[in-house]
Amino acid sequence: MQIKGVLFDFSGTLFRIESVRSWLRAVLAEQGVTVGGADFERYTGELEAAGALPGGPLPRQVPARLSAAWATRDESAELHREAYTGLARQVALPDPGLYDALYERHRTPAAWQSYPDAAEVLGALRDSGVRIGVVSNIGWDLRPVFRAHGLDPLIDDYVLSYEHGVQKPDTRIFHTACTNLGLDPADVVMVGDDRNADGGAAALGCDVRFVHHLPVSERPDGLRTLGLVPGVA
């Protein structure tokens, strides 16, 4: 196929969230809360098990009281906050203000790192005249993350689930993205890390290619090897 457009997922595809350890350490420092080493390790382990960090490890178990919010968490900003702060509140942290502070931290550019080959691949696509969109299941505006990391000039359009009230794998979100780029889905590739959510684009006629959701240091060329741009592999 001649690729005229590429849609990228955000978390685990172009960017990776910091570790739970880094997330908690940063917020404790920002809030001026001091905890002992053993307590820090316990909080880190419990937050990770709870799945409280958006973009981080999934919850081992979602409490029944949060099941509805969790299932539709990316359809609105309110549901996203409810789901993730609710998961975090399963952990008895030493200051009640930490739950909201943790949520706010994950929305900051400092909490995210782009994959090593993201700028190269996006730049090569743009130089080739390929239209580029970001399609993300998310509950907040990720555009500042792209701006802070210098990738926003390479993106033509963003389709964020919470702004449309629909989340992947629903084909409507991919249809909106293709329409916004002015392209037929048959000419578009969807790139993501989730075979269920991102794989939904296949039902619309998009080609779908996957990367592994790995730490940045462990995936130096996952995007480069997808064959999106001739000569970039």
Coordinates of N, CA and C in Angstrom, one line a residue:
M1 N 0.8 -1.2 0.0 CA 0.0 0.0 0.0 C 0.9 1.3 0.0
Q2 N 0.3 2.3 -0.6 CA 1.0 3.6 -0.5 C 0.5 4.3 0.8
I3 N 1.4 4.5 1.7 CA 1.0 5.1 3.0 C 0.8 6.6 2.8
K4 N -0.4 7.1 3.0 CA -0.7 8.5 2.9 C -0.8 9.2 4.3
G5 N -1.1 8.3 5.3 CA -1.3 8.8 6.7 C -0.9 7.8 7.7
V6 N -0.4 8.2 8.8 CA -0.1 7.3 9.9 C -0.7 7.9 11.2
L7 N -1.5 7.0 11.9 CA -2.0 7.4 13.2 C -1.2 6.7 14.3
F8 N -0.8 7.4 15.3 CA 0.0 6.9 16.4 C -0.8 6.9 17.7
D9 N -0.7 5.8 18.4 CA -1.0 5.9 19.8 C 0.0 6.7 20.6
F10 N -0.4 7.1 21.8 CA 0.5 7.9 22.6 C 1.3 7.1 23.6
S11 N 0.7 6.6 24.7 CA 1.4 6.0 25.7 C 1.8 4.6 25.3
G12 N 3.1 4.3 25.4 CA 3.6 3.0 25.1 C 4.0 2.9 23.6
T13 N 3.7 3.9 22.8 CA 4.0 3.9 21.4 C 5.0 5.0 21.1
L14 N 4.6 6.3 21.3 CA 5.5 7.4 21.0 C 6.2 7.8 22.3
F15 N 5.5 7.7 23.4 CA 6.0 8.1 24.8 C 5.8 7.0 25.8
R16 N 6.6 7.1 26.8 CA 6.5 6.1 27.9 C 6.5 6.9 29.2
I17 N 5.6 6.6 30.1 CA 5.4 7.2 31.4 C 6.6 6.8 32.3
E18 N 7.0 7.6 33.3 CA 8.1 7.3 34.2 C 7.6 6.1 35.0
S19 N 8.6 5.5 35.8 CA 8.3 4.4 36.6 C 7.4 4.8 37.8
V20 N 6.8 3.9 38.5 CA 6.0 4.1 39.7 C 7.0 4.7 40.7
R21 N 8.1 4.2 40.8 CA 9.1 4.7 41.8 C 9.5 6.1 41.6
S22 N 9.7 6.5 40.3 CA 10.1 7.9 40.0 C 8.9 8.8 40.2
W23 N 7.7 8.3 39.9 CA 6.5 9.1 40.0 C 6.2 9.4 41.5
L24 N 6.3 8.4 42.3 CA 6.1 8.7 43.8 C 7.2 9.5 44.4
R25 N 8.4 9.3 44.0 CA 9.5 10.1 44.6 C 9.4 11.6 44.2
A26 N 9.0 11.8 43.0 CA 8.8 13.2 42.5 C 7.7 13.9 43.3
V27 N 6.6 13.2 43.5 CA 5.5 13.9 44.2 C 5.8 14.1 45.7
L28 N 6.4 13.1 46.3 CA 6.8 13.3 47.7 C 7.7 14.5 47.9
A29 N 8.6 14.7 47.0 CA 9.5 15.8 47.0 C 8.8 17.1 46.8
E30 N 7.9 17.2 45.8 CA 7.1 18.4 45.5 C 6.2 18.8 46.7
Q31 N 5.7 17.8 47.4 CA 4.8 18.0 48.5 C 5.5 18.2 49.8
G32 N 6.8 18.0 49.8 CA 7.5 18.1 51.1 C 7.2 17.0 52.1
V33 N 6.9 15.8 51.6 CA 6.6 14.7 52.5 C 7.7 13.8 52.6
T34 N 8.2 13.5 53.7 CA 9.4 12.6 53.9 C 8.9 11.3 54.5
V35 N 9.3 10.2 53.9 CA 9.0 8.8 54.4 C 10.3 8.0 54.4
G36 N 10.3 7.0 55.3 CA 11.4 6.2 55.4 C 11.6 5.2 54.2
G37 N 12.8 4.6 54.1 CA 13.0 3.8 53.0 C 12.1 2.6 52.9
A38 N 11.8 1.9 54.0 CA 10.9 0.8 54.0 C 9.5 1.2 53.6
D39 N 9.1 2.3 54.1 CA 7.7 2.8 53.7 C 7.7 3.2 52.3
F40 N 8.7 3.8 51.8 CA 8.7 4.2 50.3 C 8.6 2.9 49.5
E41 N 9.3 1.9 49.8 CA 9.3 0.7 49.0 C 7.9 0.0 49.1
R42 N 7.3 0.1 50.3 CA 6.0 -0.5 50.4 C 4.9 0.3 49.6
Y43 N 5.0 1.6 49.7 CA 4.1 2.5 48.9 C 4.2 2.2 47.4
T44 N 5.5 2.1 47.0 CA 5.7 1.9 45.6 C 5.1 0.6 45.1
G45 N 5.4 -0.5 45.9 CA 4.8 -1.8 45.5 C 3.3 -1.8 45.5
E46 N 2.7 -1.2 46.5 CA 1.2 -1.2 46.6 C 0.6 -0.3 45.5
L47 N 1.2 0.8 45.1 CA 0.7 1.6 44.1 C 0.8 0.9 42.7
E48 N 1.9 0.2 42.5 CA 2.1 -0.6 41.3 C 1.1 -1.7 41.2
A49 N 0.8 -2.4 42.3 CA -0.2 -3.5 42.3 C -1.6 -2.9 42.0
A50 N -1.8 -1.7 42.5 CA -3.1 -1.1 42.4 C -3.4 -0.6 41.0
G51 N -2.3 -0.5 40.2 CA -2.4 0.1 38.8 C -2.8 1.6 38.9
A52 N -2.3 2.3 39.9 CA -2.7 3.7 40.1 C -2.0 4.7 39.1
L53 N -0.9 4.3 38.4 CA -0.2 5.2 37.5 C -0.8 5.0 36.1
P54 N -1.4 6.0 35.6 CA -1.9 5.9 34.2 C -0.7 5.7 33.2
G55 N -0.9 4.7 32.4 CA 0.2 4.4 31.5 C 1.2 3.4 32.0
G56 N 1.1 3.1 33.3 CA 1.9 2.2 34.0 C 1.3 0.8 34.0
P57 N 1.8 0.0 34.9 CA 1.3 -1.4 35.1 C -0.3 -1.4 35.3
L58 N -1.0 -2.4 34.7 CA -2.4 -2.5 34.9 C -2.7 -2.9 36.3
P59 N -3.9 -2.6 36.8 CA -4.3 -3.1 38.2 C -4.3 -4.6 38.2
R60 N -3.9 -5.2 39.3 CA -4.0 -6.6 39.5 C -5.5 -7.0 39.7
Q61 N -6.2 -6.0 40.3 CA -7.7 -6.2 40.5 C -8.3 -4.9 40.6
V62 N -9.4 -4.7 39.9 CA -10.2 -3.4 40.0 C -11.3 -3.6 41.0
P63 N -11.4 -2.8 42.1 CA -12.5 -2.9 43.0 C -13.8 -2.8 42.3
A64 N -14.8 -3.5 42.8 CA -16.1 -3.5 42.3 C -16.7 -2.0 42.2
R65 N -16.4 -1.2 43.2 CA -16.9 0.1 43.2 C -16.3 1.0 42.1
L66 N -15.2 0.6 41.5 CA -14.6 1.4 40.4 C -14.8 0.7 39.1
S67 N -15.4 -0.4 39.0 CA -15.5 -1.2 37.7 C -16.1 -0.4 36.6
A68 N -17.2 0.4 36.9 CA -17.9 1.1 35.8 C -17.0 2.3 35.4
A69 N -16.4 3.0 36.3 CA -15.5 4.1 35.9 C -14.3 3.6 35.2
W70 N -13.7 2.4 35.6 CA -12.6 1.9 34.9 C -12.9 1.5 33.5
A71 N -14.0 0.9 33.3 CA -14.4 0.4 31.9 C -14.5 1.5 30.9
T72 N -14.9 2.7 31.4 CA -15.2 3.9 30.5 C -14.3 5.0 30.9
R73 N -13.1 4.8 31.5 CA -12.3 5.8 32.1 C -11.8 6.8 31.1
D74 N -11.6 6.4 29.8 CA -11.1 7.3 28.8 C -12.1 8.1 28.1
E75 N -13.4 8.0 28.5 CA -14.4 8.7 27.8 C -14.7 10.1 28.3
S76 N -14.1 10.4 29.5 CA -14.2 11.8 30.0 C -13.1 12.1 31.0
A77 N -12.8 13.3 31.2 CA -11.8 13.7 32.2 C -12.2 13.3 33.6
E78 N -13.5 13.4 33.9 CA -14.0 13.1 35.2 C -13.9 11.6 35.5
L79 N -14.2 10.8 34.6 CA -14.1 9.3 34.8 C -12.7 8.9 34.9
H80 N -11.8 9.5 34.1 CA -10.4 9.2 34.2 C -9.8 9.5 35.6
R81 N -10.1 10.7 36.1 CA -9.6 11.0 37.4 C -10.2 10.1 38.5
E82 N -11.5 9.9 38.4 CA -12.2 9.1 39.4 C -11.5 7.7 39.4
A83 N -11.3 7.1 38.2 CA -10.8 5.7 38.2 C -9.4 5.7 38.8
Y84 N -8.5 6.6 38.4 CA -7.1 6.5 38.8 C -6.9 6.9 40.2
T85 N -7.5 8.0 40.7 CA -7.4 8.4 42.1 C -8.0 7.4 43.0
G86 N -9.1 6.7 42.5 CA -9.7 5.7 43.3 C -8.8 4.5 43.5
L87 N -8.1 4.1 42.4 CA -7.1 3.0 42.5 C -6.0 3.4 43.5
A88 N -5.5 4.7 43.4 CA -4.5 5.1 44.3 C -4.9 5.1 45.8
R89 N -6.2 5.4 46.0 CA -6.7 5.5 47.4 C -6.8 4.2 48.1
Q90 N -6.6 3.1 47.4 CA -6.5 1.8 48.0 C -5.2 1.7 48.9
V91 N -4.3 2.6 48.6 CA -3.0 2.6 49.3 C -3.0 3.7 50.4
A92 N -2.7 3.3 51.6 CA -2.8 4.2 52.7 C -1.5 5.1 52.8
L93 N -1.5 6.2 51.9 CA -0.4 7.1 51.9 C -0.4 8.0 53.1
P94 N 0.7 8.6 53.4 CA 0.8 9.4 54.7 C 0.2 10.8 54.7
D95 N -0.2 11.2 53.5 CA -0.8 12.6 53.4 C -2.0 12.5 52.4
P96 N -3.2 12.9 52.8 CA -4.3 12.8 51.9 C -4.2 13.6 50.6
G97 N -3.3 14.6 50.6 CA -3.1 15.5 49.4 C -2.3 14.8 48.4
L98 N -1.7 13.6 48.7 CA -0.9 13.0 47.7 C -1.6 12.3 46.6
Y99 N -2.9 12.0 46.8 CA -3.6 11.3 45.7 C -3.8 12.2 44.5
D100 N -4.3 13.4 44.8 CA -4.5 14.3 43.7 C -3.2 14.8 43.1
A101 N -2.2 14.9 44.0 CA -0.8 15.3 43.5 C -0.2 14.3 42.6
L102 N -0.4 13.0 42.9 CA 0.1 12.0 42.0 C -0.6 12.0 40.7
Y103 N -1.9 12.2 40.7 CA -2.7 12.3 39.4 C -2.2 13.5 38.6
E104 N -2.0 14.6 39.2 CA -1.5 15.8 38.5 C -0.1 15.6 37.9
R105 N 0.8 14.9 38.7 CA 2.1 14.7 38.2 C 2.1 13.9 36.9
H106 N 1.3 12.9 36.7 CA 1.4 12.1 35.5 C 0.9 12.9 34.3
R107 N 0.3 14.0 34.5 CA -0.1 14.9 33.3 C 0.9 15.9 32.9
T108 N 2.1 15.9 33.6 CA 3.1 16.9 33.3 C 4.1 16.3 32.3
P109 N 4.7 17.2 31.4 CA 5.7 16.7 30.5 C 6.9 16.0 31.1
A110 N 7.2 16.4 32.3 CA 8.3 15.8 33.0 C 8.1 14.3 33.3
A111 N 6.9 13.9 33.4 CA 6.6 12.5 33.7 C 6.8 11.6 32.5
W112 N 7.0 12.1 31.3 CA 7.0 11.4 30.1 C 8.3 11.5 29.4
Q113 N 8.7 10.4 28.7 CA 9.9 10.4 27.9 C 9.5 9.9 26.5
S114 N 10.0 10.5 25.4 CA 9.7 10.0 24.1 C 10.7 8.8 23.8
Y115 N 10.2 7.9 23.0 CA 11.1 6.8 22.6 C 12.2 7.4 21.7
P116 N 13.4 6.7 21.7 CA 14.5 7.3 21.0 C 14.4 7.6 19.5
D117 N 13.5 6.8 18.9 CA 13.4 6.9 17.4 C 12.1 7.7 17.0
A118 N 11.4 8.2 18.0 CA 10.1 8.9 17.7 C 10.3 10.1 16.8
A119 N 11.2 11.0 17.2 CA 11.4 12.2 16.4 C 11.9 11.9 15.0
E120 N 12.8 10.9 14.9 CA 13.3 10.5 13.6 C 12.2 10.0 12.6
V121 N 11.4 9.1 13.1 CA 10.3 8.5 12.3 C 9.3 9.5 12.0
L122 N 8.9 10.3 12.9 CA 7.8 11.4 12.7 C 8.4 12.4 11.7
G123 N 9.6 12.8 11.8 CA 10.2 13.7 10.9 C 10.3 13.2 9.5
A124 N 10.7 11.9 9.4 CA 10.9 11.3 8.1 C 9.5 11.2 7.4
L125 N 8.5 10.9 8.1 CA 7.1 10.8 7.6 C 6.7 12.1 7.1
R126 N 6.9 13.1 7.9 CA 6.5 14.5 7.5 C 7.2 15.0 6.3
D127 N 8.5 14.7 6.2 CA 9.3 15.1 5.0 C 8.8 14.4 3.8
S128 N 8.2 13.2 3.9 CA 7.7 12.4 2.8 C 6.3 12.8 2.4
G129 N 5.7 13.8 3.1 CA 4.4 14.2 2.8 C 3.3 13.4 3.4
V130 N 3.6 12.5 4.3 CA 2.6 11.7 5.0 C 2.0 12.5 6.1
R131 N 0.6 12.4 6.2 CA -0.1 13.1 7.2 C 0.0 12.3 8.5
I132 N 0.1 12.9 9.6 CA 0.3 12.3 10.9 C -0.7 12.7 11.9
G133 N -1.3 11.7 12.6 CA -2.3 11.9 13.6 C -2.0 11.2 14.9
V134 N -2.4 11.6 16.0 CA -2.3 10.9 17.3 C -3.7 10.5 17.7
V135 N -3.9 9.3 18.0 CA -5.2 8.8 18.5 C -5.0 8.1 19.9
S136 N -5.5 8.7 20.9 CA -5.2 8.2 22.2 C -6.4 8.0 23.1
N137 N -6.4 6.9 23.8 CA -7.4 6.7 24.9 C -6.8 7.4 26.1
I138 N -7.4 8.5 26.5 CA -6.8 9.4 27.6 C -7.8 10.3 28.2
G139 N -7.6 10.8 29.4 CA -8.6 11.6 30.0 C -8.1 13.1 30.2
W140 N -7.0 13.5 29.5 CA -6.5 14.8 29.7 C -5.8 15.2 28.4
D141 N -5.5 16.5 28.3 CA -4.9 17.1 27.1 C -3.4 16.8 27.0
L142 N -3.0 15.9 26.1 CA -1.6 15.5 26.0 C -0.7 16.4 25.1
R143 N -1.4 17.4 24.5 CA -0.7 18.3 23.6 C 0.5 19.0 24.2
P144 N 0.4 19.4 25.5 CA 1.6 20.1 26.1 C 2.8 19.1 26.2
V145 N 2.6 17.8 26.3 CA 3.7 16.9 26.4 C 4.4 16.9 25.1
F146 N 3.7 16.9 24.0 CA 4.3 16.9 22.6 C 5.0 18.2 22.4
R147 N 4.4 19.3 22.9 CA 5.1 20.6 22.7 C 6.4 20.7 23.5
A148 N 6.4 20.2 24.8 CA 7.5 20.3 25.6 C 8.7 19.4 25.1
H149 N 8.4 18.3 24.4 CA 9.4 17.4 23.9 C 9.7 17.7 22.4
G150 N 9.2 18.8 21.9 CA 9.5 19.2 20.5 C 8.9 18.4 19.4
L151 N 7.9 17.6 19.7 CA 7.2 16.8 18.7 C 6.0 17.3 18.1
D152 N 5.4 18.3 18.7 CA 4.1 18.9 18.3 C 4.2 19.4 16.8
P153 N 5.2 20.1 16.4 CA 5.3 20.5 15.0 C 5.2 19.4 13.9
L154 N 5.4 18.2 14.4 CA 5.4 17.0 13.5 C 4.0 16.4 13.4
I155 N 3.0 16.8 14.2 CA 1.7 16.2 14.3 C 0.7 17.1 13.6
D156 N -0.1 16.5 12.7 CA -1.2 17.3 12.0 C -2.4 17.4 12.8
D157 N -2.8 16.3 13.6 CA -4.0 16.3 14.3 C -4.0 15.4 15.5
Y158 N -4.8 15.7 16.5 CA -4.9 14.9 17.7 C -6.4 14.5 17.8
V159 N -6.7 13.2 18.1 CA -8.0 12.8 18.4 C -7.9 12.1 19.8
L160 N -8.4 12.7 20.8 CA -8.3 12.2 22.2 C -9.6 11.8 22.6
S161 N -9.7 10.6 23.2 CA -11.0 9.9 23.5 C -11.9 10.8 24.4
Y162 N -11.3 11.4 25.4 CA -12.1 12.2 26.4 C -12.8 13.4 25.7
E163 N -12.2 13.9 24.6 CA -12.8 15.0 23.9 C -13.9 14.6 23.0
H164 N -14.0 13.3 22.7 CA -15.1 12.8 21.8 C -16.0 11.8 22.5
G165 N -15.8 11.5 23.7 CA -16.7 10.6 24.4 C -16.7 9.2 23.9
V166 N -15.7 8.8 23.2 CA -15.6 7.4 22.7 C -14.1 7.0 22.7
Q167 N -13.9 5.7 23.0 CA -12.5 5.2 23.2 C -12.3 4.0 22.3
K168 N -11.0 3.8 22.0 CA -10.6 2.7 21.2 C -11.0 1.4 22.0
P169 N -11.4 0.4 21.3 CA -11.3 0.1 19.9 C -12.5 0.5 19.0
D170 N -13.4 1.3 19.5 CA -14.5 1.8 18.8 C -14.1 2.4 17.5
T171 N -14.6 1.9 16.3 CA -14.1 2.4 15.0 C -14.4 3.9 14.8
R172 N -15.3 4.4 15.6 CA -15.7 5.9 15.4 C -14.5 6.8 15.7
I173 N -13.7 6.4 16.6 CA -12.5 7.3 16.9 C -11.5 7.3 15.8
F174 N -11.3 6.1 15.2 CA -10.4 6.0 14.0 C -11.0 6.7 12.8
H175 N -12.3 6.6 12.6 CA -12.9 7.3 11.5 C -12.8 8.8 11.6
T176 N -12.9 9.3 12.8 CA -12.7 10.7 13.1 C -11.3 11.2 12.7
A177 N -10.4 10.3 13.1 CA -9.0 10.7 12.9 C -8.7 10.7 11.4
C178 N -9.1 9.7 10.7 CA -8.9 9.6 9.2 C -9.6 10.8 8.5
T179 N -10.8 11.1 8.9 CA -11.6 12.2 8.3 C -10.8 13.5 8.6
N180 N -10.3 13.7 9.8 CA -9.6 15.0 10.1 C -8.3 15.1 9.2
L181 N -7.7 14.0 8.9 CA -6.6 14.1 8.0 C -6.9 14.1 6.5
G182 N -8.2 13.9 6.2 CA -8.7 14.0 4.9 C -8.3 12.8 4.1
L183 N -8.2 11.6 4.7 CA -7.7 10.4 4.1 C -8.7 9.2 4.2
D184 N -8.7 8.3 3.2 CA -9.4 7.1 3.2 C -8.7 6.2 4.2
P185 N -9.4 5.5 5.1 CA -8.7 4.5 6.0 C -7.8 3.5 5.3
A186 N -8.1 3.1 4.1 CA -7.3 2.2 3.4 C -5.9 2.7 3.1
D187 N -5.7 4.0 3.2 CA -4.4 4.6 2.9 C -3.7 5.0 4.2
V188 N -4.2 4.5 5.3 CA -3.7 4.9 6.6 C -3.2 3.7 7.4
V189 N -2.1 3.9 8.1 CA -1.6 2.9 9.1 C -1.8 3.4 10.5
M190 N -2.3 2.5 11.3 CA -2.4 2.7 12.8 C -1.3 2.0 13.5
V191 N -0.5 2.8 14.3 CA 0.6 2.2 15.0 C 0.3 2.3 16.5
G192 N 0.3 1.2 17.2 CA 0.1 1.2 18.6 C 0.7 0.0 19.3
D193 N 0.5 -0.1 20.6 CA 1.0 -1.2 21.4 C 0.0 -2.1 22.0
D194 N -1.3 -1.8 21.8 CA -2.4 -2.6 22.4 C -3.2 -3.3 21.2
R195 N -3.1 -4.6 21.2 CA -3.7 -5.3 20.1 C -5.2 -5.2 20.1
N196 N -5.8 -5.0 21.2 CA -7.2 -4.9 21.3 C -7.6 -3.4 20.9
A197 N -7.1 -2.5 21.7 CA -7.6 -1.1 21.5 C -7.1 -0.6 20.1
D198 N -5.9 -0.7 19.8 CA -5.3 -0.1 18.6 C -5.7 -1.0 17.4
G199 N -5.9 -2.3 17.7 CA -6.3 -3.2 16.6 C -7.7 -2.9 16.1
G200 N -8.5 -2.1 16.8 CA -9.8 -1.8 16.3 C -9.8 -1.0 15.0
A201 N -8.7 -0.4 14.6 CA -8.6 0.3 13.4 C -8.7 -0.6 12.2
A202 N -8.4 -1.8 12.4 CA -8.4 -2.8 11.2 C -9.8 -3.0 10.7
A203 N -10.8 -2.9 11.6 CA -12.2 -3.0 11.2 C -12.7 -1.9 10.3
L204 N -12.0 -0.8 10.3 CA -12.3 0.4 9.5 C -11.6 0.3 8.1
G205 N -10.6 -0.6 8.0 CA -9.8 -0.8 6.8 C -8.4 -0.3 6.9
C206 N -8.0 0.2 8.1 CA -6.6 0.6 8.2 C -5.7 -0.6 8.4
D207 N -4.4 -0.4 7.9 CA -3.4 -1.4 8.2 C -3.0 -1.1 9.7
V208 N -2.7 -2.1 10.4 CA -2.3 -1.9 11.8 C -1.0 -2.5 12.1
R209 N -0.1 -1.8 12.7 CA 1.3 -2.3 13.1 C 1.5 -2.0 14.5
F210 N 2.2 -3.0 15.2 CA 2.4 -2.9 16.6 C 3.8 -2.8 17.1
V211 N 4.0 -2.1 18.2 CA 5.3 -2.0 18.9 C 5.1 -2.6 20.3
H212 N 6.2 -2.9 20.9 CA 6.1 -3.4 22.3 C 6.1 -2.3 23.3
H213 N 5.3 -2.4 24.3 CA 5.2 -1.4 25.4 C 6.3 -1.7 26.4
L214 N 7.5 -1.2 26.1 CA 8.7 -1.4 26.9 C 9.3 -0.1 27.5
P215 N 10.1 -0.2 28.5 CA 10.8 1.0 28.9 C 11.6 1.6 27.8
V216 N 11.8 2.9 27.8 CA 12.5 3.6 26.7 C 13.9 3.0 26.4
S217 N 14.6 2.7 27.5 CA 16.0 2.1 27.3 C 16.0 0.8 26.6
E218 N 14.8 0.1 26.7 CA 14.8 -1.3 26.1 C 14.2 -1.3 24.7
R219 N 13.8 -0.2 24.2 CA 13.2 -0.1 22.8 C 13.7 1.0 22.0
P220 N 14.9 0.9 21.6 CA 15.6 2.0 20.9 C 15.1 2.3 19.4
D221 N 14.5 1.2 18.8 CA 14.2 1.3 17.4 C 12.9 0.6 17.0
G222 N 12.0 0.5 18.0 CA 10.7 -0.2 17.7 C 9.9 0.5 16.6
L223 N 9.9 1.8 16.5 CA 9.1 2.5 15.5 C 9.9 2.4 14.1
R224 N 11.2 2.5 14.2 CA 12.0 2.6 13.0 C 11.9 1.3 12.2
T225 N 11.6 0.2 12.9 CA 11.6 -1.1 12.2 C 10.2 -1.5 11.6
L226 N 9.3 -0.6 11.7 CA 7.9 -0.9 11.2 C 7.8 -0.7 9.7
G227 N 8.8 -0.2 9.0 CA 8.7 0.0 7.6 C 7.8 1.1 7.2
L228 N 7.6 2.1 8.0 CA 6.7 3.2 7.6 C 7.3 4.1 6.6
V229 N 8.6 4.3 6.6 CA 9.2 5.2 5.7 C 10.4 4.4 5.0
P230 N 10.4 4.4 3.6 CA 11.5 3.7 2.9 C 12.8 4.3 3.4
G231 N 13.8 3.4 3.6 CA 15.1 3.9 4.0 C 15.3 4.1 5.5
V232 N 14.2 4.0 6.3 CA 14.3 4.2 7.7 C 13.9 2.9 8.3
A233 N 14.9 2.1 8.7 CA 14.6 0.8 9.3 C 15.8 0.4 10.2

